[in-house]
Amino acid sequence: MKHNLRELEEVIGYQFANRGLLKNAMTHSSYANEQHWEKTRCNERLEFLGDAVLELSASEFLFRRDGKMPEGELTRTRASLVCEPTLAFCAEEIELGEYLFLGNGEEATGGRYRPSVVSDAMEALIGAIYLDGGLASAKEFIEGFILNDIEHKQLFYDSKTILQEMVQSHYEESLSYQIVGEKGPDHQKSFEACVRIGDKEIGRGKGRTKKAAEQKAAYNGILTLKKADQNKDKDDSSICI
């Protein structure tokens, strides 16, 4: 764990005027309970606020980004960017879970890496930045750490569906997933999955659940197929998957 919140400020590129807000955002309810603090000292209220700021910021960003995107597509794209899996993915990139204050029970059961916990902390962090520095600061953080690289995040969110459609359209063999690795105690498991077209492996991924591992494997499988298509365009004689 890394309870050095100054280090977190360096990671996110934002310095709090009120560092108490940052600690509040990193305080899980389990820690507050163990400390016998009032309920309001955990990050749940900041999470509520951050969720609203994130949805507004994402909506405006997408609205301005593509003036021809219809309402339905705007809604689906926003959903893929503000959902729990994507927020957990973004939180993992900055190791946000390492900065959380967790109760002993939550710590022992792997809460520091649980998608629901770190995605909530990401929203709480947005809420804290909003209160500390206003909407402009919150939007800058959101655009830098959540709305960046949208194409890849959409691929990650819909990876299993997108990969299935790609395989059905271009390959005769079927798509299959297999859990090829499992380690850690029952309360803190880590899984590794691979995805294959026929008997050819095209991607692997690791996650705290089998579903998360398969999602990452599918994402890497998509990147493999896209790279193969690019190579094929360069050299029509290239045959690979």
PDB file of C-alpha atoms in Angstrom, residues 23-225:
ATOM      1  CA  LYS A  23      -7.759  11.651   2.107  1.00  0.00           C
ATOM      2  CA  ASN A  24     -11.545  11.605   2.278  1.00  0.00           C
ATOM      3  CA  ALA A  25     -11.688  10.339  -1.311  1.00  0.00           C
ATOM      4  CA  MET A  26      -9.218   7.552  -0.501  1.00  0.00           C
ATOM      5  CA  THR A  27     -11.028   6.434   2.667  1.00  0.00           C
ATOM      6  CA  HIS A  28     -13.171   3.340   2.199  1.00  0.00           C
ATOM      7  CA  SER A  29     -16.186   2.827   4.439  1.00  0.00           C
ATOM      8  CA  SER A  30     -14.527  -0.242   6.018  1.00  0.00           C
ATOM      9  CA  TYR A  31     -11.672   1.927   7.319  1.00  0.00           C
ATOM     10  CA  ALA A  32     -14.026   4.594   8.640  1.00  0.00           C
ATOM     11  CA  ASN A  33     -16.036   1.904  10.415  1.00  0.00           C
ATOM     12  CA  GLU A  34     -12.968   0.419  12.063  1.00  0.00           C
ATOM     13  CA  GLN A  35     -11.890   3.873  13.212  1.00  0.00           C
ATOM     14  CA  HIS A  36     -15.413   4.493  14.586  1.00  0.00           C
ATOM     15  CA  TRP A  37     -15.679   7.604  12.455  1.00  0.00           C
ATOM     16  CA  GLU A  38     -18.893   9.205  11.291  1.00  0.00           C
ATOM     17  CA  LYS A  39     -20.253   7.740   8.062  1.00  0.00           C
ATOM     18  CA  THR A  40     -19.594  11.021   6.254  1.00  0.00           C
ATOM     19  CA  ARG A  41     -15.816  10.567   6.619  1.00  0.00           C
ATOM     20  CA  CYS A  42     -15.689   7.746   4.072  1.00  0.00           C
ATOM     21  CA  ASN A  43     -15.663   8.405   0.316  1.00  0.00           C
ATOM     22  CA  GLU A  44     -19.263   7.497  -0.498  1.00  0.00           C
ATOM     23  CA  ARG A  45     -20.586  11.078  -0.662  1.00  0.00           C
ATOM     24  CA  LEU A  46     -17.658  12.135  -2.859  1.00  0.00           C
ATOM     25  CA  GLU A  47     -18.332   9.135  -5.065  1.00  0.00           C
ATOM     26  CA  PHE A  48     -21.931  10.313  -5.515  1.00  0.00           C
ATOM     27  CA  LEU A  49     -20.739  13.768  -6.528  1.00  0.00           C
ATOM     28  CA  GLY A  50     -17.932  12.491  -8.751  1.00  0.00           C
ATOM     29  CA  ASP A  51     -20.321  10.229 -10.633  1.00  0.00           C
ATOM     30  CA  ALA A  52     -22.423  13.246 -11.631  1.00  0.00           C
ATOM     31  CA  VAL A  53     -19.378  15.331 -12.608  1.00  0.00           C
ATOM     32  CA  LEU A  54     -18.007  12.447 -14.670  1.00  0.00           C
ATOM     33  CA  GLU A  55     -21.259  11.924 -16.541  1.00  0.00           C
ATOM     34  CA  LEU A  56     -21.590  15.627 -17.345  1.00  0.00           C
ATOM     35  CA  SER A  57     -17.953  15.918 -18.440  1.00  0.00           C
ATOM     36  CA  ALA A  58     -18.112  12.786 -20.594  1.00  0.00           C
ATOM     37  CA  SER A  59     -21.368  13.952 -22.179  1.00  0.00           C
ATOM     38  CA  GLU A  60     -19.960  17.357 -23.078  1.00  0.00           C
ATOM     39  CA  PHE A  61     -16.673  15.873 -24.323  1.00  0.00           C
ATOM     40  CA  LEU A  62     -18.416  13.428 -26.663  1.00  0.00           C
ATOM     41  CA  PHE A  63     -20.944  16.060 -27.808  1.00  0.00           C
ATOM     42  CA  ARG A  64     -18.156  18.434 -28.827  1.00  0.00           C
ATOM     43  CA  ARG A  65     -15.893  15.698 -30.193  1.00  0.00           C
ATOM     44  CA  ASP A  66     -18.263  14.490 -32.900  1.00  0.00           C
ATOM     45  CA  GLY A  67     -20.949  16.870 -34.113  1.00  0.00           C
ATOM     46  CA  LYS A  68     -22.602  14.152 -36.212  1.00  0.00           C
ATOM     47  CA  MET A  69     -22.820  11.328 -33.676  1.00  0.00           C
ATOM     48  CA  PRO A  70     -26.520  10.513 -33.015  1.00  0.00           C
ATOM     49  CA  GLU A  71     -28.003  10.488 -29.524  1.00  0.00           C
ATOM     50  CA  GLY A  72     -28.136   6.693 -29.270  1.00  0.00           C
ATOM     51  CA  GLU A  73     -24.457   6.292 -30.128  1.00  0.00           C
ATOM     52  CA  LEU A  74     -23.515   9.121 -27.771  1.00  0.00           C
ATOM     53  CA  THR A  75     -25.344   7.320 -24.973  1.00  0.00           C
ATOM     54  CA  ARG A  76     -23.693   3.960 -25.708  1.00  0.00           C
ATOM     55  CA  THR A  77     -20.237   5.499 -25.973  1.00  0.00           C
ATOM     56  CA  ARG A  78     -20.654   7.380 -22.714  1.00  0.00           C
ATOM     57  CA  ALA A  79     -21.849   4.213 -21.003  1.00  0.00           C
ATOM     58  CA  SER A  80     -18.721   2.375 -22.127  1.00  0.00           C
ATOM     59  CA  LEU A  81     -16.501   5.095 -20.641  1.00  0.00           C
ATOM     60  CA  VAL A  82     -18.133   5.652 -17.251  1.00  0.00           C
ATOM     61  CA  CYS A  83     -18.959   2.047 -16.339  1.00  0.00           C
ATOM     62  CA  GLU A  84     -17.288   0.110 -13.523  1.00  0.00           C
ATOM     63  CA  PRO A  85     -14.952  -2.025 -15.700  1.00  0.00           C
ATOM     64  CA  THR A  86     -13.571   0.986 -17.578  1.00  0.00           C
ATOM     65  CA  LEU A  87     -13.141   3.067 -14.416  1.00  0.00           C
ATOM     66  CA  ALA A  88     -11.398   0.129 -12.740  1.00  0.00           C
ATOM     67  CA  PHE A  89      -9.146  -0.153 -15.800  1.00  0.00           C
ATOM     68  CA  CYS A  90      -8.282   3.563 -15.502  1.00  0.00           C
ATOM     69  CA  ALA A  91      -7.718   3.241 -11.754  1.00  0.00           C
ATOM     70  CA  GLU A  92      -5.365   0.330 -12.340  1.00  0.00           C
ATOM     71  CA  GLU A  93      -3.272   2.439 -14.717  1.00  0.00           C
ATOM     72  CA  ILE A  94      -2.489   4.912 -11.901  1.00  0.00           C
ATOM     73  CA  GLU A  95      -2.397   2.202  -9.174  1.00  0.00           C
ATOM     74  CA  LEU A  96      -5.161   4.015  -7.309  1.00  0.00           C
ATOM     75  CA  GLY A  97      -5.935   0.998  -5.152  1.00  0.00           C
ATOM     76  CA  GLU A  98      -2.521   1.250  -3.539  1.00  0.00           C
ATOM     77  CA  TYR A  99      -3.452   4.607  -1.985  1.00  0.00           C
ATOM     78  CA  LEU A 100      -6.725   3.521  -0.390  1.00  0.00           C
ATOM     79  CA  PHE A 101      -7.337   3.436   3.341  1.00  0.00           C
ATOM     80  CA  LEU A 102      -9.071   0.106   3.894  1.00  0.00           C
ATOM     81  CA  GLY A 103     -10.298  -1.756   6.938  1.00  0.00           C
ATOM     82  CA  ASN A 104      -8.419  -4.916   7.879  1.00  0.00           C
ATOM     83  CA  GLY A 105     -11.214  -7.168   6.677  1.00  0.00           C
ATOM     84  CA  GLU A 106     -11.513  -5.447   3.315  1.00  0.00           C
ATOM     85  CA  GLU A 107      -7.738  -5.499   2.934  1.00  0.00           C
ATOM     86  CA  ALA A 108      -7.569  -9.223   3.714  1.00  0.00           C
ATOM     87  CA  THR A 109     -10.212 -10.065   1.126  1.00  0.00           C
ATOM     88  CA  GLY A 110      -8.484  -8.264  -1.743  1.00  0.00           C
ATOM     89  CA  GLY A 111     -10.484  -5.032  -1.665  1.00  0.00           C
ATOM     90  CA  ARG A 112      -7.503  -2.990  -2.772  1.00  0.00           C
ATOM     91  CA  TYR A 113      -7.813  -4.532  -6.239  1.00  0.00           C
ATOM     92  CA  ARG A 114     -11.572  -5.132  -6.404  1.00  0.00           C
ATOM     93  CA  PRO A 115     -13.082  -3.375  -9.449  1.00  0.00           C
ATOM     94  CA  SER A 116     -16.077  -2.066  -7.516  1.00  0.00           C
ATOM     95  CA  VAL A 117     -13.844  -0.554  -4.830  1.00  0.00           C
ATOM     96  CA  VAL A 118     -11.310   1.152  -7.109  1.00  0.00           C
ATOM     97  CA  SER A 119     -13.938   2.392  -9.576  1.00  0.00           C
ATOM     98  CA  ASP A 120     -15.826   3.991  -6.677  1.00  0.00           C
ATOM     99  CA  ALA A 121     -12.553   5.547  -5.487  1.00  0.00           C
ATOM    100  CA  MET A 122     -11.979   6.948  -8.980  1.00  0.00           C
ATOM    101  CA  GLU A 123     -15.354   8.688  -8.845  1.00  0.00           C
ATOM    102  CA  ALA A 124     -14.643   9.921  -5.319  1.00  0.00           C
ATOM    103  CA  LEU A 125     -11.334  11.366  -6.518  1.00  0.00           C
ATOM    104  CA  ILE A 126     -13.184  13.240  -9.267  1.00  0.00           C
ATOM    105  CA  GLY A 127     -15.601  14.605  -6.678  1.00  0.00           C
ATOM    106  CA  ALA A 128     -12.719  15.733  -4.471  1.00  0.00           C
ATOM    107  CA  ILE A 129     -10.959  17.507  -7.349  1.00  0.00           C
ATOM    108  CA  TYR A 130     -14.230  19.208  -8.283  1.00  0.00           C
ATOM    109  CA  LEU A 131     -14.746  20.556  -4.756  1.00  0.00           C
ATOM    110  CA  ASP A 132     -11.114  21.593  -4.422  1.00  0.00           C
ATOM    111  CA  GLY A 133     -10.452  23.129  -7.830  1.00  0.00           C
ATOM    112  CA  GLY A 134     -13.778  23.484  -9.604  1.00  0.00           C
ATOM    113  CA  LEU A 135     -15.237  21.978 -12.749  1.00  0.00           C
ATOM    114  CA  ALA A 136     -12.317  22.948 -14.992  1.00  0.00           C
ATOM    115  CA  SER A 137      -9.841  21.009 -12.843  1.00  0.00           C
ATOM    116  CA  ALA A 138     -12.153  18.002 -12.650  1.00  0.00           C
ATOM    117  CA  LYS A 139     -12.645  18.010 -16.430  1.00  0.00           C
ATOM    118  CA  GLU A 140      -8.891  18.203 -16.981  1.00  0.00           C
ATOM    119  CA  PHE A 141      -8.393  15.118 -14.815  1.00  0.00           C
ATOM    120  CA  ILE A 142     -11.267  13.248 -16.469  1.00  0.00           C
ATOM    121  CA  GLU A 143     -10.055  14.019 -19.979  1.00  0.00           C
ATOM    122  CA  GLY A 144      -6.483  13.102 -19.084  1.00  0.00           C
ATOM    123  CA  PHE A 145      -7.126   9.841 -17.273  1.00  0.00           C
ATOM    124  CA  ILE A 146     -10.551   8.541 -18.359  1.00  0.00           C
ATOM    125  CA  LEU A 147     -11.508  10.050 -21.716  1.00  0.00           C
ATOM    126  CA  ASN A 148      -8.036   9.583 -23.196  1.00  0.00           C
ATOM    127  CA  ASP A 149      -7.568   6.850 -25.799  1.00  0.00           C
ATOM    128  CA  ILE A 150     -11.329   6.374 -26.197  1.00  0.00           C
ATOM    129  CA  GLU A 151     -11.059   3.889 -29.055  1.00  0.00           C
ATOM    130  CA  HIS A 152      -9.051   1.429 -27.005  1.00  0.00           C
ATOM    131  CA  LYS A 153     -11.274   1.852 -23.951  1.00  0.00           C
ATOM    132  CA  GLN A 154     -14.345   1.097 -26.067  1.00  0.00           C
ATOM    133  CA  LEU A 155     -12.608  -1.995 -27.400  1.00  0.00           C
ATOM    134  CA  PHE A 156     -11.857  -3.055 -23.833  1.00  0.00           C
ATOM    135  CA  TYR A 157     -15.436  -2.471 -22.664  1.00  0.00           C
ATOM    136  CA  ASP A 158     -17.003  -4.442 -25.551  1.00  0.00           C
ATOM    137  CA  SER A 159     -14.055  -6.757 -26.144  1.00  0.00           C
ATOM    138  CA  LYS A 160     -15.825 -10.121 -25.974  1.00  0.00           C
ATOM    139  CA  THR A 161     -18.701  -8.988 -28.203  1.00  0.00           C
ATOM    140  CA  ILE A 162     -16.414  -7.264 -30.710  1.00  0.00           C
ATOM    141  CA  LEU A 163     -14.076 -10.252 -30.909  1.00  0.00           C
ATOM    142  CA  GLN A 164     -17.001 -12.637 -31.406  1.00  0.00           C
ATOM    143  CA  GLU A 165     -18.289 -10.520 -34.302  1.00  0.00           C
ATOM    144  CA  MET A 166     -14.829 -10.318 -35.871  1.00  0.00           C
ATOM    145  CA  VAL A 167     -14.338 -14.073 -35.730  1.00  0.00           C
ATOM    146  CA  GLN A 168     -17.820 -14.880 -37.037  1.00  0.00           C
ATOM    147  CA  SER A 169     -17.270 -12.534 -39.989  1.00  0.00           C
ATOM    148  CA  HIS A 170     -13.812 -13.668 -41.046  1.00  0.00           C
ATOM    149  CA  TYR A 171     -13.048 -17.147 -39.697  1.00  0.00           C
ATOM    150  CA  GLU A 172     -14.593 -20.571 -40.010  1.00  0.00           C
ATOM    151  CA  GLU A 173     -13.185 -21.838 -36.699  1.00  0.00           C
ATOM    152  CA  SER A 174     -14.999 -21.170 -33.437  1.00  0.00           C
ATOM    153  CA  LEU A 175     -13.881 -18.866 -30.626  1.00  0.00           C
ATOM    154  CA  SER A 176     -13.158 -20.328 -27.203  1.00  0.00           C
ATOM    155  CA  TYR A 177     -11.799 -19.220 -23.817  1.00  0.00           C
ATOM    156  CA  GLN A 178      -9.831 -21.196 -21.279  1.00  0.00           C
ATOM    157  CA  ILE A 179      -8.577 -20.389 -17.782  1.00  0.00           C
ATOM    158  CA  VAL A 180      -4.905 -21.376 -17.943  1.00  0.00           C
ATOM    159  CA  GLY A 181      -3.675 -20.066 -14.602  1.00  0.00           C
ATOM    160  CA  GLU A 182      -4.944 -19.478 -11.086  1.00  0.00           C
ATOM    161  CA  LYS A 183      -3.022 -18.362  -8.027  1.00  0.00           C
ATOM    162  CA  GLY A 184      -3.463 -16.762  -4.649  1.00  0.00           C
ATOM    163  CA  PRO A 185      -5.658 -17.561  -1.636  1.00  0.00           C
ATOM    164  CA  ASP A 186      -9.412 -17.882  -2.065  1.00  0.00           C
ATOM    165  CA  HIS A 187     -10.047 -14.299  -0.950  1.00  0.00           C
ATOM    166  CA  GLN A 188      -7.468 -12.833  -3.338  1.00  0.00           C
ATOM    167  CA  LYS A 189      -7.440 -14.992  -6.454  1.00  0.00           C
ATOM    168  CA  SER A 190      -5.771 -14.005  -9.695  1.00  0.00           C
ATOM    169  CA  PHE A 191      -6.738 -15.722 -12.936  1.00  0.00           C
ATOM    170  CA  GLU A 192      -5.131 -15.938 -16.354  1.00  0.00           C
ATOM    171  CA  ALA A 193      -7.237 -16.697 -19.425  1.00  0.00           C
ATOM    172  CA  CYS A 194      -6.429 -17.333 -23.055  1.00  0.00           C
ATOM    173  CA  VAL A 195      -8.667 -17.009 -26.088  1.00  0.00           C
ATOM    174  CA  ARG A 196      -8.341 -19.161 -29.208  1.00  0.00           C
ATOM    175  CA  ILE A 197      -9.662 -19.319 -32.735  1.00  0.00           C
ATOM    176  CA  GLY A 198      -9.827 -23.035 -33.319  1.00  0.00           C
ATOM    177  CA  ASP A 199      -6.590 -24.272 -31.752  1.00  0.00           C
ATOM    178  CA  LYS A 200      -4.660 -21.023 -32.372  1.00  0.00           C
ATOM    179  CA  GLU A 201      -4.161 -18.813 -29.320  1.00  0.00           C
ATOM    180  CA  ILE A 202      -4.565 -15.104 -30.093  1.00  0.00           C
ATOM    181  CA  GLY A 203      -4.558 -13.442 -26.683  1.00  0.00           C
ATOM    182  CA  ARG A 204      -4.072 -13.762 -22.938  1.00  0.00           C
ATOM    183  CA  GLY A 205      -5.222 -11.685 -20.001  1.00  0.00           C
ATOM    184  CA  LYS A 206      -5.088 -11.602 -16.211  1.00  0.00           C
ATOM    185  CA  GLY A 207      -7.765 -10.489 -13.783  1.00  0.00           C
ATOM    186  CA  ARG A 208      -9.126 -10.815 -10.279  1.00  0.00           C
ATOM    187  CA  THR A 209     -12.085 -12.779 -11.644  1.00  0.00           C
ATOM    188  CA  LYS A 210     -12.407 -15.276 -14.479  1.00  0.00           C
ATOM    189  CA  LYS A 211     -14.676 -12.841 -16.323  1.00  0.00           C
ATOM    190  CA  ALA A 212     -12.124 -10.016 -16.039  1.00  0.00           C
ATOM    191  CA  ALA A 213      -9.327 -12.287 -17.245  1.00  0.00           C
ATOM    192  CA  GLU A 214     -11.385 -13.352 -20.270  1.00  0.00           C
ATOM    193  CA  GLN A 215     -12.252  -9.717 -21.040  1.00  0.00           C
ATOM    194  CA  LYS A 216      -8.562  -8.773 -21.105  1.00  0.00           C
ATOM    195  CA  ALA A 217      -7.737 -11.846 -23.178  1.00  0.00           C
ATOM    196  CA  ALA A 218     -10.415 -10.818 -25.680  1.00  0.00           C
ATOM    197  CA  TYR A 219      -9.059  -7.268 -25.785  1.00  0.00           C
ATOM    198  CA  ASN A 220      -5.548  -8.560 -26.532  1.00  0.00           C
ATOM    199  CA  GLY A 221      -7.026 -10.934 -29.096  1.00  0.00           C
ATOM    200  CA  ILE A 222      -8.628  -8.002 -30.905  1.00  0.00           C
ATOM    201  CA  LEU A 223      -5.300  -6.187 -30.998  1.00  0.00           C
ATOM    202  CA  THR A 224      -3.674  -9.344 -32.415  1.00  0.00           C
ATOM    203  CA  LEU A 225      -6.229  -9.616 -35.219  1.00  0.00           C
TER     204      LEU A 225
END
